[in-house]
PDB file of C-alpha atoms in Angstrom:
ATOM      1  CA  UNK A 426      15.911 -17.323  -5.705  1.00  0.00           C
ATOM      2  CA  UNK A 427      13.976 -14.361  -8.048  1.00  0.00           C
ATOM      3  CA  UNK A 428      16.128 -13.693 -11.609  1.00  0.00           C
ATOM      4  CA  UNK A 429      17.949 -10.982 -12.076  1.00  0.00           C
ATOM      5  CA  UNK A 430      15.653 -10.235 -15.210  1.00  0.00           C
ATOM      6  CA  UNK A 431      12.174 -11.418 -13.430  1.00  0.00           C
ATOM      7  CA  UNK A 432      11.540  -8.227 -12.558  1.00  0.00           C
ATOM      8  CA  UNK A 433       9.538  -5.593 -12.620  1.00  0.00           C
ATOM      9  CA  UNK A 434      10.872  -1.710 -12.672  1.00  0.00           C
ATOM     10  CA  UNK A 435       8.794   0.475 -10.337  1.00  0.00           C
ATOM     11  CA  UNK A 436       9.885   4.170 -11.023  1.00  0.00           C
ATOM     12  CA  UNK A 437       8.630   6.480  -7.599  1.00  0.00           C
ATOM     13  CA  UNK A 438       8.301  10.621  -7.671  1.00  0.00           C
ATOM     14  CA  UNK A 439      12.408  10.272  -6.972  1.00  0.00           C
ATOM     15  CA  UNK A 440      13.183   8.658 -10.123  1.00  0.00           C
ATOM     16  CA  UNK A 441      14.735   6.062  -7.921  1.00  0.00           C
ATOM     17  CA  UNK A 442      14.323   2.528  -8.670  1.00  0.00           C
ATOM     18  CA  UNK A 443      12.280  -0.245  -7.543  1.00  0.00           C
ATOM     19  CA  UNK A 444      13.005  -3.539  -8.767  1.00  0.00           C
ATOM     20  CA  UNK A 445      10.052  -5.793  -7.685  1.00  0.00           C
ATOM     21  CA  UNK A 446       9.800  -9.433  -8.433  1.00  0.00           C
ATOM     22  CA  UNK A 447       7.065 -10.274 -10.573  1.00  0.00           C
ATOM     23  CA  UNK A 448       5.712 -13.071  -8.361  1.00  0.00           C
ATOM     24  CA  UNK A 449       5.222 -11.502  -4.591  1.00  0.00           C
ATOM     25  CA  UNK A 450       3.695 -13.004  -1.002  1.00  0.00           C
ATOM     26  CA  UNK A 451       0.193 -11.699  -0.241  1.00  0.00           C
ATOM     27  CA  UNK A 452      -0.208 -10.344   3.062  1.00  0.00           C
ATOM     28  CA  UNK A 453      -4.624  -9.797   3.355  1.00  0.00           C
ATOM     29  CA  UNK A 454      -5.119  -6.812   5.062  1.00  0.00           C
ATOM     30  CA  UNK A 455      -8.296  -7.000   7.054  1.00  0.00           C
ATOM     31  CA  UNK A 456      -9.983  -3.026   7.163  1.00  0.00           C
ATOM     32  CA  UNK A 457      -6.232  -0.780   6.247  1.00  0.00           C
ATOM     33  CA  UNK A 458      -5.676   0.722   2.866  1.00  0.00           C
ATOM     34  CA  UNK A 459      -1.408   1.551   1.885  1.00  0.00           C
ATOM     35  CA  UNK A 460      -0.521   3.665  -0.524  1.00  0.00           C
ATOM     36  CA  UNK A 461       2.357   4.015  -1.502  1.00  0.00           C
ATOM     37  CA  UNK A 462       5.379   6.045  -0.112  1.00  0.00           C
ATOM     38  CA  UNK A 463       3.131   5.012   3.378  1.00  0.00           C
ATOM     39  CA  UNK A 464       5.539   4.005   5.745  1.00  0.00           C
ATOM     40  CA  UNK A 465       3.367   2.661   8.536  1.00  0.00           C
ATOM     41  CA  UNK A 466       3.426  -0.051  11.602  1.00  0.00           C
ATOM     42  CA  UNK A 467       1.044  -3.947  11.423  1.00  0.00           C
ATOM     43  CA  UNK A 468       0.327  -6.098  13.783  1.00  0.00           C
ATOM     44  CA  UNK A 469       0.574  -9.366  12.735  1.00  0.00           C
ATOM     45  CA  UNK A 470      -1.391 -12.748  14.043  1.00  0.00           C
ATOM     46  CA  UNK A 471      -2.377 -14.715  11.398  1.00  0.00           C
ATOM     47  CA  UNK A 472      -0.680 -18.278  10.308  1.00  0.00           C
ATOM     48  CA  UNK A 473      -0.814 -18.038   7.198  1.00  0.00           C
ATOM     49  CA  UNK A 474       0.751 -14.165   6.992  1.00  0.00           C
ATOM     50  CA  UNK A 475       2.663 -14.884   8.892  1.00  0.00           C
ATOM     51  CA  UNK A 476       3.188 -17.907   6.424  1.00  0.00           C
ATOM     52  CA  UNK A 477       3.929 -15.078   3.913  1.00  0.00           C
ATOM     53  CA  UNK A 478       5.865 -13.065   5.675  1.00  0.00           C
ATOM     54  CA  UNK A 479       8.534 -15.655   6.533  1.00  0.00           C
ATOM     55  CA  UNK A 480       9.138 -15.794   2.370  1.00  0.00           C
ATOM     56  CA  UNK A 481       8.923 -12.366   1.949  1.00  0.00           C
ATOM     57  CA  UNK A 482      11.978 -11.756   4.777  1.00  0.00           C
ATOM     58  CA  UNK A 483      13.930 -14.971   2.743  1.00  0.00           C
ATOM     59  CA  UNK A 484      13.625 -12.688  -0.355  1.00  0.00           C
ATOM     60  CA  UNK A 485      13.874  -9.113  -0.888  1.00  0.00           C
ATOM     61  CA  UNK A 486      11.877  -8.522   1.851  1.00  0.00           C
ATOM     62  CA  UNK A 487       8.738  -7.320  -0.814  1.00  0.00           C
ATOM     63  CA  UNK A 488       4.632  -8.405  -0.101  1.00  0.00           C
ATOM     64  CA  UNK A 489       1.459  -7.824  -1.837  1.00  0.00           C
ATOM     65  CA  UNK A 490      -1.219  -5.629   0.608  1.00  0.00           C
ATOM     66  CA  UNK A 491      -3.871  -6.903  -0.262  1.00  0.00           C
ATOM     67  CA  UNK A 492      -7.550  -5.750   1.243  1.00  0.00           C
ATOM     68  CA  UNK A 493     -10.039  -7.917   2.301  1.00  0.00           C
ATOM     69  CA  UNK A 494     -13.079  -7.077   0.913  1.00  0.00           C
ATOM     70  CA  UNK A 495     -14.739  -8.361   3.930  1.00  0.00           C
ATOM     71  CA  UNK A 496     -12.728  -7.321   7.036  1.00  0.00           C
ATOM     72  CA  UNK A 497     -14.611 -10.186   9.279  1.00  0.00           C
ATOM     73  CA  UNK A 498     -13.666 -12.526   8.044  1.00  0.00           C
ATOM     74  CA  UNK A 499     -10.954 -14.978   9.429  1.00  0.00           C
ATOM     75  CA  UNK A 500      -9.625 -17.274   6.427  1.00  0.00           C
ATOM     76  CA  UNK A 501     -10.177 -15.233   3.301  1.00  0.00           C
ATOM     77  CA  UNK A 502      -9.639 -17.324   0.067  1.00  0.00           C
ATOM     78  CA  UNK A 503      -8.260 -15.340  -3.397  1.00  0.00           C
ATOM     79  CA  UNK A 504     -12.097 -14.830  -4.028  1.00  0.00           C
ATOM     80  CA  UNK A 505     -11.967 -12.519  -0.524  1.00  0.00           C
ATOM     81  CA  UNK A 506      -9.279 -10.054  -1.806  1.00  0.00           C
ATOM     82  CA  UNK A 507      -9.146  -7.147  -3.637  1.00  0.00           C
ATOM     83  CA  UNK A 508      -6.501  -7.177  -7.204  1.00  0.00           C
ATOM     84  CA  UNK A 509      -5.256  -4.045  -6.461  1.00  0.00           C
ATOM     85  CA  UNK A 510      -3.704  -3.548  -3.952  1.00  0.00           C
ATOM     86  CA  UNK A 511       0.248  -2.139  -2.872  1.00  0.00           C
ATOM     87  CA  UNK A 512       3.420  -3.468  -2.998  1.00  0.00           C
ATOM     88  CA  UNK A 513       5.691  -2.717   0.004  1.00  0.00           C
ATOM     89  CA  UNK A 514       8.899  -3.437   1.738  1.00  0.00           C
ATOM     90  CA  UNK A 515       9.450  -5.192   5.113  1.00  0.00           C
ATOM     91  CA  UNK A 516      11.313  -2.114   6.923  1.00  0.00           C
ATOM     92  CA  UNK A 517      11.745  -4.122  10.645  1.00  0.00           C
ATOM     93  CA  UNK A 518      10.117  -7.465  11.855  1.00  0.00           C
ATOM     94  CA  UNK A 519       9.971  -7.833  15.737  1.00  0.00           C
ATOM     95  CA  UNK A 520       8.602 -11.444  16.897  1.00  0.00           C
ATOM     96  CA  UNK A 521       6.453 -11.301  19.757  1.00  0.00           C
ATOM     97  CA  UNK A 522       6.485 -13.762  22.484  1.00  0.00           C
ATOM     98  CA  UNK A 523       2.674 -14.236  22.018  1.00  0.00           C
ATOM     99  CA  UNK A 524       3.258 -15.293  18.563  1.00  0.00           C
ATOM    100  CA  UNK A 525       1.912 -12.188  16.658  1.00  0.00           C
ATOM    101  CA  UNK A 526       4.084 -10.465  14.183  1.00  0.00           C
ATOM    102  CA  UNK A 527       5.372  -6.283  14.628  1.00  0.00           C
ATOM    103  CA  UNK A 528       6.252  -5.439  11.458  1.00  0.00           C
ATOM    104  CA  UNK A 529       6.387  -1.742   9.999  1.00  0.00           C
ATOM    105  CA  UNK A 530       5.728  -1.761   6.297  1.00  0.00           C
ATOM    106  CA  UNK A 531       6.464   1.463   3.290  1.00  0.00           C
ATOM    107  CA  UNK A 532       4.309   1.326   0.511  1.00  0.00           C
ATOM    108  CA  UNK A 533       6.395   1.649  -3.079  1.00  0.00           C
ATOM    109  CA  UNK A 534       3.459   0.980  -5.918  1.00  0.00           C
ATOM    110  CA  UNK A 535       0.769  -0.325  -6.963  1.00  0.00           C
ATOM    111  CA  UNK A 536       0.459  -3.658  -8.313  1.00  0.00           C
ATOM    112  CA  UNK A 537      -2.446  -6.170 -10.173  1.00  0.00           C
ATOM    113  CA  UNK A 538      -2.631  -8.984  -9.773  1.00  0.00           C
ATOM    114  CA  UNK A 539      -3.296 -10.745 -12.414  1.00  0.00           C
ATOM    115  CA  UNK A 540      -3.085 -14.238 -11.383  1.00  0.00           C
ATOM    116  CA  UNK A 541      -2.821 -16.281  -7.639  1.00  0.00           C
ATOM    117  CA  UNK A 542      -0.210 -18.985  -7.901  1.00  0.00           C
ATOM    118  CA  UNK A 543      -1.607 -20.992  -4.308  1.00  0.00           C
ATOM    119  CA  UNK A 544      -3.220 -20.124  -1.436  1.00  0.00           C
ATOM    120  CA  UNK A 545      -1.199 -22.018   1.032  1.00  0.00           C
ATOM    121  CA  UNK A 546       0.468 -22.427   3.266  1.00  0.00           C
ATOM    122  CA  UNK A 547      -0.010 -18.396   2.410  1.00  0.00           C
ATOM    123  CA  UNK A 548      -0.932 -16.295  -1.236  1.00  0.00           C
ATOM    124  CA  UNK A 549       1.289 -15.639  -3.547  1.00  0.00           C
ATOM    125  CA  UNK A 550       0.620 -13.940  -6.709  1.00  0.00           C
ATOM    126  CA  UNK A 551       2.159 -12.951  -9.623  1.00  0.00           C
ATOM    127  CA  UNK A 552       1.476  -9.551 -10.262  1.00  0.00           C
ATOM    128  CA  UNK A 553       2.298  -6.550 -12.872  1.00  0.00           C
ATOM    129  CA  UNK A 554       3.567  -2.559 -11.727  1.00  0.00           C
ATOM    130  CA  UNK A 555       0.682   0.075 -12.250  1.00  0.00           C
ATOM    131  CA  UNK A 556       2.994   2.568 -13.953  1.00  0.00           C
ATOM    132  CA  UNK A 557       1.598   6.162 -12.265  1.00  0.00           C
ATOM    133  CA  UNK A 558       0.503   8.654 -14.439  1.00  0.00           C
ATOM    134  CA  UNK A 559       1.087  11.708 -13.506  1.00  0.00           C
ATOM    135  CA  UNK A 560      -0.150  15.253 -15.332  1.00  0.00           C
ATOM    136  CA  UNK A 561       1.875  18.939 -14.987  1.00  0.00           C
ATOM    137  CA  UNK A 562      -0.152  22.593 -15.654  1.00  0.00           C
ATOM    138  CA  UNK A 563      -2.252  24.972 -14.340  1.00  0.00           C
ATOM    139  CA  UNK A 564      -5.265  22.795 -14.053  1.00  0.00           C
ATOM    140  CA  UNK A 565      -2.996  20.989 -12.277  1.00  0.00           C
ATOM    141  CA  UNK A 566      -1.421  23.598 -10.192  1.00  0.00           C
ATOM    142  CA  UNK A 567      -5.337  24.718  -9.500  1.00  0.00           C
ATOM    143  CA  UNK A 568      -6.715  21.504  -7.983  1.00  0.00           C
ATOM    144  CA  UNK A 569      -3.698  20.694  -5.228  1.00  0.00           C
ATOM    145  CA  UNK A 570      -4.790  23.961  -4.286  1.00  0.00           C
ATOM    146  CA  UNK A 571      -7.534  23.344  -3.521  1.00  0.00           C
ATOM    147  CA  UNK A 572      -7.102  19.697  -2.076  1.00  0.00           C
ATOM    148  CA  UNK A 573      -4.252  21.685   0.246  1.00  0.00           C
ATOM    149  CA  UNK A 574      -6.890  23.992   1.244  1.00  0.00           C
ATOM    150  CA  UNK A 575      -9.637  21.072   1.750  1.00  0.00           C
ATOM    151  CA  UNK A 576      -7.189  19.355   3.506  1.00  0.00           C
ATOM    152  CA  UNK A 577      -6.714  21.849   6.235  1.00  0.00           C
ATOM    153  CA  UNK A 578     -10.024  22.855   6.496  1.00  0.00           C
ATOM    154  CA  UNK A 579     -10.418  18.480   7.875  1.00  0.00           C
ATOM    155  CA  UNK A 580      -7.869  19.332  10.466  1.00  0.00           C
ATOM    156  CA  UNK A 581      -9.215  22.266  11.350  1.00  0.00           C
ATOM    157  CA  UNK A 582     -13.152  20.642  11.830  1.00  0.00           C
ATOM    158  CA  UNK A 583     -11.008  18.265  14.504  1.00  0.00           C
ATOM    159  CA  UNK A 584     -10.752  14.920  11.974  1.00  0.00           C
ATOM    160  CA  UNK A 585      -8.260  13.279  14.633  1.00  0.00           C
ATOM    161  CA  UNK A 586      -5.602  15.109  11.786  1.00  0.00           C
ATOM    162  CA  UNK A 587      -2.181  15.699  13.463  1.00  0.00           C
ATOM    163  CA  UNK A 588      -1.842  19.382  12.360  1.00  0.00           C
ATOM    164  CA  UNK A 589       2.115  18.128  10.948  1.00  0.00           C
ATOM    165  CA  UNK A 590       0.461  16.353   8.305  1.00  0.00           C
ATOM    166  CA  UNK A 591      -0.211  19.586   6.396  1.00  0.00           C
ATOM    167  CA  UNK A 592       3.483  20.427   6.946  1.00  0.00           C
ATOM    168  CA  UNK A 593       3.806  17.293   5.484  1.00  0.00           C
ATOM    169  CA  UNK A 594       1.611  17.635   2.225  1.00  0.00           C
ATOM    170  CA  UNK A 595       2.262  20.588   0.745  1.00  0.00           C
ATOM    171  CA  UNK A 596       6.417  20.417   0.459  1.00  0.00           C
ATOM    172  CA  UNK A 597       5.227  17.044  -1.597  1.00  0.00           C
ATOM    173  CA  UNK A 598       5.785  18.176  -5.818  1.00  0.00           C
ATOM    174  CA  UNK A 599       4.018  15.361  -7.262  1.00  0.00           C
ATOM    175  CA  UNK A 600       0.735  15.793  -7.101  1.00  0.00           C
ATOM    176  CA  UNK A 601       0.161  11.505  -7.091  1.00  0.00           C
ATOM    177  CA  UNK A 602       1.711  11.120  -4.151  1.00  0.00           C
ATOM    178  CA  UNK A 603       0.067  14.327  -2.987  1.00  0.00           C
ATOM    179  CA  UNK A 604      -3.720  12.657  -2.829  1.00  0.00           C
ATOM    180  CA  UNK A 605      -2.614   8.907  -1.849  1.00  0.00           C
ATOM    181  CA  UNK A 606      -1.317  10.982   1.186  1.00  0.00           C
ATOM    182  CA  UNK A 607      -3.454  12.757   2.593  1.00  0.00           C
ATOM    183  CA  UNK A 608      -6.027   9.397   1.555  1.00  0.00           C
ATOM    184  CA  UNK A 609      -4.229   7.712   3.789  1.00  0.00           C
ATOM    185  CA  UNK A 610      -4.899  10.464   7.077  1.00  0.00           C
ATOM    186  CA  UNK A 611      -8.437  10.678   5.798  1.00  0.00           C
ATOM    187  CA  UNK A 612     -11.370   8.659   8.059  1.00  0.00           C
ATOM    188  CA  UNK A 613     -12.951   6.737   5.010  1.00  0.00           C
ATOM    189  CA  UNK A 614     -14.548   3.266   4.598  1.00  0.00           C
ATOM    190  CA  UNK A 615     -12.231   0.957   3.208  1.00  0.00           C
ATOM    191  CA  UNK A 616     -14.216   0.281  -0.557  1.00  0.00           C
ATOM    192  CA  UNK A 617     -13.739   4.292  -0.277  1.00  0.00           C
ATOM    193  CA  UNK A 618     -10.013   4.418   0.063  1.00  0.00           C
ATOM    194  CA  UNK A 619      -9.756   1.304  -2.544  1.00  0.00           C
ATOM    195  CA  UNK A 620     -10.999   3.414  -4.837  1.00  0.00           C
ATOM    196  CA  UNK A 621      -8.218   5.950  -4.322  1.00  0.00           C
ATOM    197  CA  UNK A 622      -5.763   3.476  -4.847  1.00  0.00           C
ATOM    198  CA  UNK A 623      -7.330   1.601  -8.074  1.00  0.00           C
ATOM    199  CA  UNK A 624      -7.372   5.074  -9.372  1.00  0.00           C
ATOM    200  CA  UNK A 625      -4.083   5.728 -11.963  1.00  0.00           C
ATOM    201  CA  UNK A 626      -4.807   9.073 -13.435  1.00  0.00           C
ATOM    202  CA  UNK A 627      -3.826  12.111 -10.897  1.00  0.00           C
ATOM    203  CA  UNK A 628      -6.130  15.089 -11.812  1.00  0.00           C
ATOM    204  CA  UNK A 629      -8.737  11.945 -10.737  1.00  0.00           C
TER     205      UNK A 629
END
C-alpha cells in the first residue's frame, strides 16, 4: 500500500489537492492523447493494459496514460512510449463478455517518467508531477481572446466539433485548462498533441 508520504501533490485549477502516488501503473495509448481535466471513455483489449488497470483499481484508481510512438505496435516496450503523459483517475469500469474493458478516465495532471520499474506483467514507473505554470496579465488575456476566436472559426468551418464545445471553453477561467481542452477537440496528429502536452508555460 502506498504510504502517505510517498505521494506527489497536484493542485488543479480549482485548488483541489489530488494525492497521486509516485509509483504508477501505465496504460499505453495507441493513437490518443488525453489532457488534464478531460474526461474520456476508453476501450481496453490488450492483456498488459488490462493488468495495469487491475493494479490501478486495487489502489487509488490512478493510472498513467502514455502514448506510443508507433500506434500500430501491439506489444510496445518502454522505448516505444513517450516519457510525458497524463495521470488519470479511473471513474468507471465495465468488463465485457469478449474480455475487453470499457473505462472512463479523467485526466488530473502531467507526469514526467523518471524511471521504468518493470515492463511485465504491466508497465510500472516512478514519475513526478509537472506543475502548471500559469500566467496572468494583458498579454494572456489577449491570447485567450485570440484562441477563442480561432476555435470558433474552426467550429464554423465544419471540423466536426460540437458547438457546445465553444460554450464549454468560454466558461474556463484558467488559460492552461482552456488550451488543453481546445487541443483535445482539434484534429491533430499524436505528435502534435504530444508536443502540446509537453509544453508547460501557459503562454506557449
